[in-house]
Coordinates of C-alpha atoms and ligand atoms in Angstrom, one line a residue:
M1 CA -30.3 54.1 -45.6
A2 CA -33.1 54.3 -48.1
L3 CA -35.3 57.2 -49.2
I4 CA -38.8 56.2 -48.5
V5 CA -42.1 57.9 -49.7
Q6 CA -45.1 57.2 -47.5
K7 CA -48.6 58.4 -48.4
Y8 CA -51.4 58.5 -45.6
G9 CA -55.0 58.7 -46.8
G10 CA -57.8 60.7 -45.2
T11 CA -59.0 58.1 -42.7
S12 CA -55.3 57.3 -41.7
V13 CA -55.1 60.9 -40.4
G14 CA -58.8 61.4 -39.6
D15 CA -58.2 62.6 -36.1
V16 CA -55.6 63.7 -33.7
A17 CA -54.9 60.1 -32.4
R18 CA -54.5 58.8 -35.9
I19 CA -52.2 61.5 -36.6
K20 CA -50.0 60.6 -33.7
Q21 CA -50.1 57.1 -34.9
V22 CA -48.8 58.1 -38.3
A23 CA -45.9 60.1 -36.6
A24 CA -45.1 57.0 -34.5
R25 CA -44.7 54.9 -37.5
V26 CA -42.7 57.5 -39.4
A27 CA -40.5 57.9 -36.4
K28 CA -39.8 54.2 -36.3
Y29 CA -38.6 54.0 -39.9
R30 CA -36.5 57.2 -39.2
Q31 CA -34.8 55.5 -36.2
Q32 CA -33.7 52.6 -38.7
G33 CA -31.8 55.2 -40.4
H34 CA -34.1 56.0 -43.5
Q35 CA -35.0 59.4 -45.0
L36 CA -38.7 60.0 -45.1
V37 CA -41.1 62.1 -47.2
V38 CA -44.6 61.9 -45.9
V39 CA -47.5 62.8 -48.2
V40 CA -50.8 63.4 -46.5
S41 CA -54.3 63.8 -47.5
A42 CA -56.9 66.1 -45.8
M43 CA -58.5 64.7 -42.7
S44 CA -61.4 62.3 -43.8
G45 CA -64.6 64.1 -44.7
V46 CA -62.7 67.5 -44.8
T47 CA -62.5 67.9 -48.7
D48 CA -66.3 66.7 -49.0
G49 CA -67.3 69.3 -46.3
L50 CA -65.4 72.1 -48.1
I51 CA -67.2 71.1 -51.4
R52 CA -70.6 71.3 -49.7
L53 CA -69.8 74.7 -48.2
A54 CA -69.0 76.1 -51.6
R55 CA -72.2 74.4 -53.2
D56 CA -74.3 75.7 -50.5
I57 CA -73.4 79.2 -51.9
M58 CA -73.9 78.3 -55.4
P59 CA -74.2 75.1 -57.4
L60 CA -71.3 75.5 -59.9
P61 CA -68.6 77.5 -58.1
S62 CA -65.7 78.9 -59.8
E63 CA -63.1 76.0 -60.3
R64 CA -60.2 78.4 -59.6
E65 CA -61.8 79.2 -56.3
M66 CA -62.6 75.6 -55.5
D67 CA -58.9 74.8 -55.8
V68 CA -58.0 77.5 -53.5
L69 CA -60.5 76.3 -51.0
L70 CA -59.8 72.4 -51.2
A71 CA -55.9 72.9 -51.0
T72 CA -56.4 74.1 -47.4
G73 CA -57.5 70.6 -46.4
E74 CA -54.2 69.1 -47.0
Q75 CA -52.4 72.1 -45.6
T76 CA -54.0 71.5 -42.2
T77 CA -52.6 67.8 -42.0
I78 CA -49.0 68.6 -43.3
A79 CA -48.8 71.0 -40.4
L80 CA -50.3 68.7 -37.6
T81 CA -48.2 65.6 -38.8
A82 CA -45.2 67.8 -38.4
I83 CA -46.2 69.0 -35.1
A84 CA -46.9 65.3 -34.1
L85 CA -43.3 64.3 -35.2
H86 CA -41.9 67.3 -33.1
A87 CA -43.7 65.9 -30.1
L88 CA -41.7 62.8 -30.6
D89 CA -38.4 64.8 -31.0
V90 CA -38.2 64.2 -34.6
P91 CA -37.3 67.1 -36.7
A92 CA -40.0 67.5 -39.4
V93 CA -40.8 70.5 -41.8
S94 CA -44.1 70.7 -43.8
L95 CA -44.3 71.8 -47.5
T96 CA -47.3 72.6 -49.5
G97 CA -47.5 71.3 -53.0
A98 CA -46.0 74.5 -54.5
Q99 CA -43.1 74.6 -51.9
A100 CA -42.3 71.0 -52.7
G101 CA -41.8 72.0 -56.5
I102 CA -45.1 70.3 -57.8
V103 CA -45.6 72.5 -61.2
T104 CA -49.0 71.7 -63.0
D105 CA -51.1 72.9 -66.0
G106 CA -53.9 75.2 -65.3
V107 CA -56.8 72.9 -65.6
H108 CA -58.4 73.7 -62.2
T109 CA -59.8 70.7 -60.2
K110 CA -58.1 68.2 -62.5
A111 CA -54.7 69.7 -63.1
K112 CA -52.0 67.3 -64.6
I113 CA -48.4 67.4 -63.2
Q114 CA -46.0 69.0 -65.6
N115 CA -42.8 68.6 -63.7
I116 CA -41.4 68.5 -60.3
T117 CA -38.2 70.2 -58.9
P118 CA -37.9 69.1 -55.4
K119 CA -35.0 71.1 -54.6
K120 CA -36.4 72.1 -51.2
V121 CA -37.3 68.6 -50.3
H122 CA -33.8 67.4 -50.9
A123 CA -32.2 70.2 -48.8
L124 CA -34.5 69.5 -45.8
L125 CA -33.8 65.7 -46.1
D126 CA -30.1 66.4 -46.2
G127 CA -30.6 68.5 -43.1
G128 CA -32.0 65.5 -41.1
N129 CA -35.7 66.3 -41.5
V130 CA -38.6 64.4 -42.2
V131 CA -40.6 66.3 -44.9
T132 CA -44.4 66.3 -44.9
V133 CA -45.9 67.3 -48.4
A134 CA -49.4 68.4 -49.0
G135 CA -51.1 65.8 -51.3
F136 CA -53.5 66.6 -54.1
Q137 CA -52.2 70.1 -54.8
G138 CA -49.8 71.9 -57.1
Q139 CA -49.2 75.4 -58.7
T140 CA -49.1 76.6 -62.2
P141 CA -46.0 78.4 -63.5
E142 CA -47.8 81.5 -63.0
G143 CA -48.4 80.8 -59.3
Q144 CA -52.2 79.7 -59.3
V145 CA -53.1 77.1 -56.7
T146 CA -54.4 73.9 -58.4
T147 CA -55.5 70.5 -57.5
L148 CA -55.1 67.1 -59.0
G149 CA -58.6 65.5 -59.1
R150 CA -60.2 63.4 -56.2
G151 CA -57.8 61.0 -54.7
G152 CA -55.1 63.1 -55.9
S153 CA -52.8 62.6 -53.1
D154 CA -52.0 59.0 -54.5
L155 CA -50.6 61.0 -57.5
T156 CA -48.5 63.3 -55.4
A157 CA -46.9 60.4 -53.7
I158 CA -46.1 58.5 -56.8
A159 CA -44.8 61.4 -58.7
L160 CA -42.5 62.4 -55.8
A161 CA -41.3 58.9 -55.6
A162 CA -40.3 59.1 -59.3
A163 CA -38.9 62.6 -58.9
L164 CA -36.8 61.7 -55.9
R165 CA -35.9 58.1 -57.1
A166 CA -37.2 56.9 -53.8
S167 CA -36.1 53.3 -53.0
L168 CA -39.5 52.6 -51.6
C169 CA -43.2 54.1 -52.0
Q170 CA -45.7 52.9 -49.5
I171 CA -49.5 54.0 -49.9
Y172 CA -51.0 53.5 -46.4
T173 CA -54.9 53.2 -46.5
D174 CA -57.7 52.0 -44.4
V175 CA -57.6 48.3 -45.8
D176 CA -54.7 45.8 -45.8
G177 CA -54.1 46.3 -49.6
I178 CA -56.0 45.7 -52.9
Y179 CA -58.6 43.0 -52.8
T180 CA -60.5 41.1 -55.4
A181 CA -63.4 43.3 -54.7
D182 CA -64.2 46.1 -52.3
P183 CA -64.1 44.4 -48.9
R184 CA -66.9 46.6 -47.8
I185 CA -69.3 45.2 -50.2
V186 CA -67.9 41.7 -50.7
P187 CA -67.0 40.3 -47.1
D188 CA -65.2 37.2 -48.6
A189 CA -63.0 39.3 -51.0
R190 CA -59.4 38.1 -50.8
K191 CA -56.3 40.4 -50.6
L192 CA -54.1 40.2 -53.6
E193 CA -50.2 39.6 -53.1
E194 CA -49.7 41.5 -56.3
V195 CA -51.3 43.1 -59.1
S196 CA -50.2 44.4 -62.4
Y197 CA -50.2 48.1 -63.4
D198 CA -52.5 47.3 -66.2
E199 CA -55.0 45.3 -64.0
L200 CA -55.0 48.0 -61.5
L201 CA -55.5 50.7 -64.2
E202 CA -58.6 48.9 -65.2
L203 CA -59.9 48.4 -61.6
A204 CA -59.2 52.0 -60.7
G205 CA -60.8 53.2 -63.9
A206 CA -63.8 50.9 -63.2
G207 CA -64.4 52.6 -59.8
A208 CA -62.2 50.7 -57.2
K209 CA -61.2 54.0 -55.5
V210 CA -58.5 52.2 -53.5
M211 CA -55.9 54.0 -55.9
Q212 CA -56.6 57.2 -58.1
L213 CA -56.6 56.1 -61.7
R214 CA -54.1 58.8 -62.9
S215 CA -51.7 57.9 -60.1
V216 CA -51.5 54.3 -61.4
E217 CA -51.0 55.6 -64.9
F218 CA -48.0 57.8 -63.6
A219 CA -46.6 54.7 -61.8
K220 CA -46.8 52.6 -65.0
K221 CA -45.2 55.3 -67.1
F222 CA -42.1 55.8 -64.8
G223 CA -41.9 52.1 -63.4
V224 CA -42.7 53.2 -59.8
I225 CA -43.2 50.0 -57.9
F226 CA -45.3 50.6 -55.0
E227 CA -47.0 48.9 -52.0
V228 CA -50.6 49.6 -50.8
R229 CA -51.0 48.6 -47.2
S230 CA -52.7 49.5 -44.0
S231 CA -52.0 52.3 -41.5
L232 CA -53.7 50.3 -38.8
N233 CA -51.4 47.3 -38.6
D234 CA -48.1 45.8 -40.0
N235 CA -49.6 43.2 -42.4
P236 CA -47.8 43.2 -45.7
G237 CA -49.8 44.8 -48.5
T238 CA -50.2 44.3 -52.3
I239 CA -47.2 45.1 -54.5
V240 CA -48.2 46.8 -57.7
K241 CA -45.7 46.3 -60.6
E242 CA -45.1 45.5 -64.3
E243 CA -47.0 42.2 -65.4
T244 CA -45.2 38.8 -64.8
K245 CA -45.9 35.5 -66.6
S246 CA -47.6 34.1 -63.6
M247 CA -50.2 36.6 -63.4
E248 CA -51.7 35.3 -66.8
S249 CA -52.9 32.1 -65.2
V250 CA -55.6 33.9 -63.2
V251 CA -58.5 34.8 -65.4
I252 CA -60.2 37.3 -63.4
R253 CA -58.2 39.3 -60.9
G254 CA -60.9 41.7 -59.6
V255 CA -64.3 43.0 -59.5
S256 CA -65.4 46.7 -59.1
L257 CA -68.4 48.7 -59.1
D258 CA -68.3 52.5 -60.0
R259 CA -71.1 54.5 -58.4
N260 CA -69.8 57.8 -59.3
Q261 CA -71.0 57.8 -63.0
A262 CA -74.0 59.3 -64.6
K263 CA -75.6 58.5 -67.9
V264 CA -76.8 61.0 -70.4
T265 CA -78.9 60.2 -73.5
L266 CA -79.6 62.4 -76.5
I267 CA -82.7 61.5 -78.0
A268 CA -83.2 61.8 -81.8
V269 CA -79.9 63.0 -83.0
P270 CA -80.0 63.5 -86.7
D271 CA -78.0 60.8 -88.1
R272 CA -75.5 62.7 -90.3
P273 CA -71.7 62.6 -90.2
G274 CA -70.1 65.1 -87.7
M275 CA -72.8 65.0 -85.1
A276 CA -71.0 62.8 -82.5
A277 CA -67.7 64.7 -83.1
R278 CA -69.5 67.9 -82.5
V279 CA -71.1 66.7 -79.1
F280 CA -67.8 65.1 -77.7
K281 CA -65.6 67.8 -78.9
A282 CA -67.7 70.4 -76.9
L283 CA -67.5 68.1 -73.9
A284 CA -63.8 67.6 -74.2
D285 CA -63.1 71.2 -74.6
A286 CA -64.9 71.6 -71.1
A287 CA -62.5 69.1 -69.7
I288 CA -65.3 66.6 -69.1
N289 CA -64.1 62.9 -69.4
I290 CA -66.4 60.4 -71.2
D291 CA -66.5 56.8 -70.4
T292 CA -68.8 54.4 -72.0
I293 CA -70.5 55.4 -75.4
V294 CA -73.5 53.7 -77.1
Q295 CA -75.1 54.7 -80.3
N296 CA -78.1 52.9 -81.3
V297 CA -79.4 52.2 -85.0
S298 CA -81.1 54.8 -86.7
H299 CA -84.8 55.1 -87.1
G300 CA -86.9 56.8 -89.8
A301 CA -86.2 56.4 -93.5
A302 CA -86.7 60.1 -94.7
K303 CA -85.0 61.8 -91.6
P304 CA -83.2 59.2 -89.8
T305 CA -82.4 59.9 -86.2
T306 CA -80.5 57.9 -83.4
D307 CA -80.3 58.0 -79.7
L308 CA -76.7 58.6 -78.3
S309 CA -75.7 57.6 -74.7
F310 CA -72.7 58.1 -72.7
T311 CA -71.5 57.9 -69.0
L312 CA -69.5 60.6 -67.3
D313 CA -68.4 61.4 -63.7
K314 CA -71.4 62.3 -61.8
P315 CA -69.7 65.7 -60.6
D316 CA -69.4 66.8 -64.1
L317 CA -73.1 66.2 -64.9
L318 CA -74.2 69.7 -64.3
K319 CA -71.5 71.2 -66.4
A320 CA -72.2 68.6 -69.2
R321 CA -75.7 69.6 -69.3
K322 CA -74.8 73.2 -69.8
V323 CA -72.5 72.3 -72.7
I324 CA -75.1 69.9 -74.2
D325 CA -77.9 72.6 -73.9
A326 CA -75.8 75.1 -75.7
L327 CA -75.5 72.6 -78.6
K328 CA -79.2 71.9 -78.9
K329 CA -80.0 74.2 -81.8
E330 CA -76.8 73.5 -83.7
V331 CA -77.0 69.6 -83.5
G332 CA -80.8 69.5 -83.6
F333 CA -81.5 66.5 -81.0
R334 CA -85.1 66.4 -79.5
E335 CA -84.2 66.1 -75.8
V336 CA -81.7 65.3 -73.3
V337 CA -82.2 62.6 -70.4
A338 CA -79.8 62.3 -67.4
N339 CA -79.8 59.4 -65.0
E340 CA -77.6 59.6 -61.9
H341 CA -78.7 56.2 -60.4
I342 CA -76.4 54.0 -62.5
G343 CA -73.6 51.7 -61.6
K344 CA -70.8 50.4 -63.7
L345 CA -69.8 46.8 -62.7
S346 CA -66.5 45.6 -64.3
I347 CA -64.3 42.5 -64.3
V348 CA -60.7 42.7 -64.8
G349 CA -57.9 40.2 -65.5
V350 CA -54.8 40.0 -67.9
G351 CA -55.9 36.1 -68.2
M352 CA -58.9 37.2 -70.1
R353 CA -56.8 37.6 -73.2
S354 CA -56.3 33.9 -73.5
H355 CA -59.5 32.6 -72.0
S356 CA -63.0 32.5 -73.8
G357 CA -66.4 32.4 -72.2
V358 CA -65.7 35.2 -69.7
A359 CA -68.3 37.7 -71.1
A360 CA -71.0 34.9 -71.4
K361 CA -70.4 33.8 -67.8
M362 CA -70.7 37.4 -66.5
F363 CA -74.0 37.9 -68.4
E364 CA -75.5 34.6 -67.2
T365 CA -74.8 35.3 -63.6
L366 CA -76.5 38.9 -63.9
A367 CA -79.5 37.1 -65.8
R368 CA -79.9 34.7 -62.9
E369 CA -80.2 37.5 -60.5
D370 CA -82.7 39.3 -62.8
I371 CA -80.4 42.2 -63.2
N372 CA -80.9 44.2 -66.5
I373 CA -77.9 45.2 -68.5
D374 CA -78.1 48.7 -69.8
M375 CA -74.8 49.3 -71.6
I376 CA -71.7 46.9 -72.3
S377 CA -68.2 48.0 -73.0
T378 CA -64.9 45.8 -73.2
S379 CA -61.3 46.2 -73.5
E380 CA -58.6 43.5 -73.9
I381 CA -58.5 42.9 -70.2
K382 CA -61.9 44.2 -68.9
I383 CA -65.7 43.8 -69.2
S384 CA -68.1 46.5 -67.9
V385 CA -71.8 46.8 -67.8
V386 CA -73.9 49.6 -66.8
L387 CA -76.8 48.6 -64.6
D388 CA -79.4 50.1 -62.1
L389 CA -77.4 51.4 -59.1
A390 CA -80.0 49.9 -56.5
K391 CA -78.8 46.5 -57.7
G392 CA -75.1 47.3 -57.8
D393 CA -74.0 45.5 -54.6
Q394 CA -76.1 42.5 -55.4
A395 CA -74.3 42.5 -58.8
V396 CA -70.8 42.7 -57.5
R397 CA -71.4 39.9 -54.9
A398 CA -73.0 37.6 -57.4
V399 CA -70.3 38.2 -60.2
H400 CA -67.6 37.9 -57.3
A401 CA -69.0 34.7 -56.3
A402 CA -69.3 33.4 -59.7
F403 CA -65.4 34.2 -60.8
L404 CA -63.5 34.3 -57.5
G405 CA -65.7 32.5 -54.8
Ligands
ADP1 P1 -57.6 56.6 -48.6 O1 -58.5 57.9 -48.0 O2 -56.5 56.1 -47.8 O3 -56.9 57.3 -50.0 P2 -59.6 55.6 -50.1 O4 -61.2 55.6 -49.4 O5 -59.4 56.5 -51.3 O6 -58.6 55.6 -49.0 O7 -59.5 54.2 -50.6 C1 -59.6 53.0 -49.7 C2 -61.0 52.2 -49.9 O8 -61.0 51.7 -51.2 C3 -61.2 51.1 -49.0 O9 -61.8 51.5 -47.8 C4 -62.2 50.4 -49.8 O10 -63.6 50.4 -49.3 C5 -62.2 50.8 -51.2 N1 -61.9 50.0 -52.3 C6 -62.7 49.7 -53.4 N2 -62.3 48.7 -54.2 C7 -61.3 48.1 -53.4 C8 -60.4 47.0 -53.7 N3 -60.5 46.3 -54.7 N4 -59.4 46.6 -52.8 C9 -59.4 47.3 -51.6 N5 -60.1 48.5 -51.4 C10 -61.0 48.9 -52.3
LIG2 N1 -58.5 65.2 -50.1 C1 -58.6 64.9 -51.5 C2 -59.7 64.2 -51.8 O1 -60.6 63.8 -50.8 C3 -57.3 64.0 -52.2 C4 -57.1 62.7 -51.4 O2 -57.7 62.5 -50.4 O3 -56.3 61.9 -52.1 O4 -60.1 63.7 -52.9
MG3 MG1 -57.8 57.6 -51.9

């Protein structure tokens, strides 16, 4: 008998028929004698719909109230899934994140898990129940409702698997596994049998939304091996684990496009020590994550100034503009320009460490497609470029064909 944590994403619980299918799968595993903890997302579209309702009232709603609002999405699904299990004569009990013992810090809308005390989960499992747990949510030690950032149900599942020492962690979604590129953009993308934590970290950080970035960080830190697979069939999925020797022989594991970033440029920032520190400290204090940063050479001999560009998550743009506008006098830049129509294209692979010419090949491919590169950033196993979002899909297909076709 094994303890299995299964997570079902929004599409997999998208309507009552799908929820019944989930219950049938869970019942099958239980019949084989396993104990099951089932983490569910909100039904697809529900979280976005709730966000829209709040923004129709005001553009920048209170983050505390957003958490209270969004947590309802997952609460609907845990109950419906438990009811669907009851209909199959399987004993099941639903728990909110707080009831499951998930304690977080107080950073609303992107809270971090501090600890998990799954006493109730253990007790219910010992009583013969399937336990359905609301993904994406937790509670501060003071009892405030929090959420874990978009896609956060992945994190709930991985963190529970670690805390419960589960023997298996399965992430069920609407594709068969992790592909060399988003199969919705690149039709001839191939499913990967396995991928290392580091590669998936870079892919997820680069916008491959198949797994939430923070959930992969958590899995790597605690050595949680997991499988990403489809809730629509029984095909084997992709195993995510620590790097093995054989993974290095593949130069590029995958290509991804992040459409969820915006670019901000501060024009004519005085070129003096401490200016960048001032700007990024203020953004960090507002819990805004910054990705690529580019600073140009300075102009003007008497009073040198420079342009400073960076990318950030699109939903944070409004908040970032507020922070930056408040700094205008102190830092003394001329103006701020924001561009929401950018995409960040990345190629990822641990084999890049031992192969040369990868960047040149990527840039040549984009040049052949007449696609302009706006910003470039690299890590040991990733090369990213910022480009015009309108050319994003074309760029992904061309680069995928060049390296993985
Ligand atoms: P869930 O609701 O189950 O959490 P998501 O929508 O968050 O599912 O993630 C699954 C989606 O991720 C797929 O439908 C696919 O379009 C997208 N995706 C992006 N990049 C990849 C990739 N490299 N491999 C597989 N899926 C990807
Ligand atoms: N419902 C949340 C979201 O849409 C969390 C999740 O689905 O993982 O981001
Ligand atoms: Mg997801």
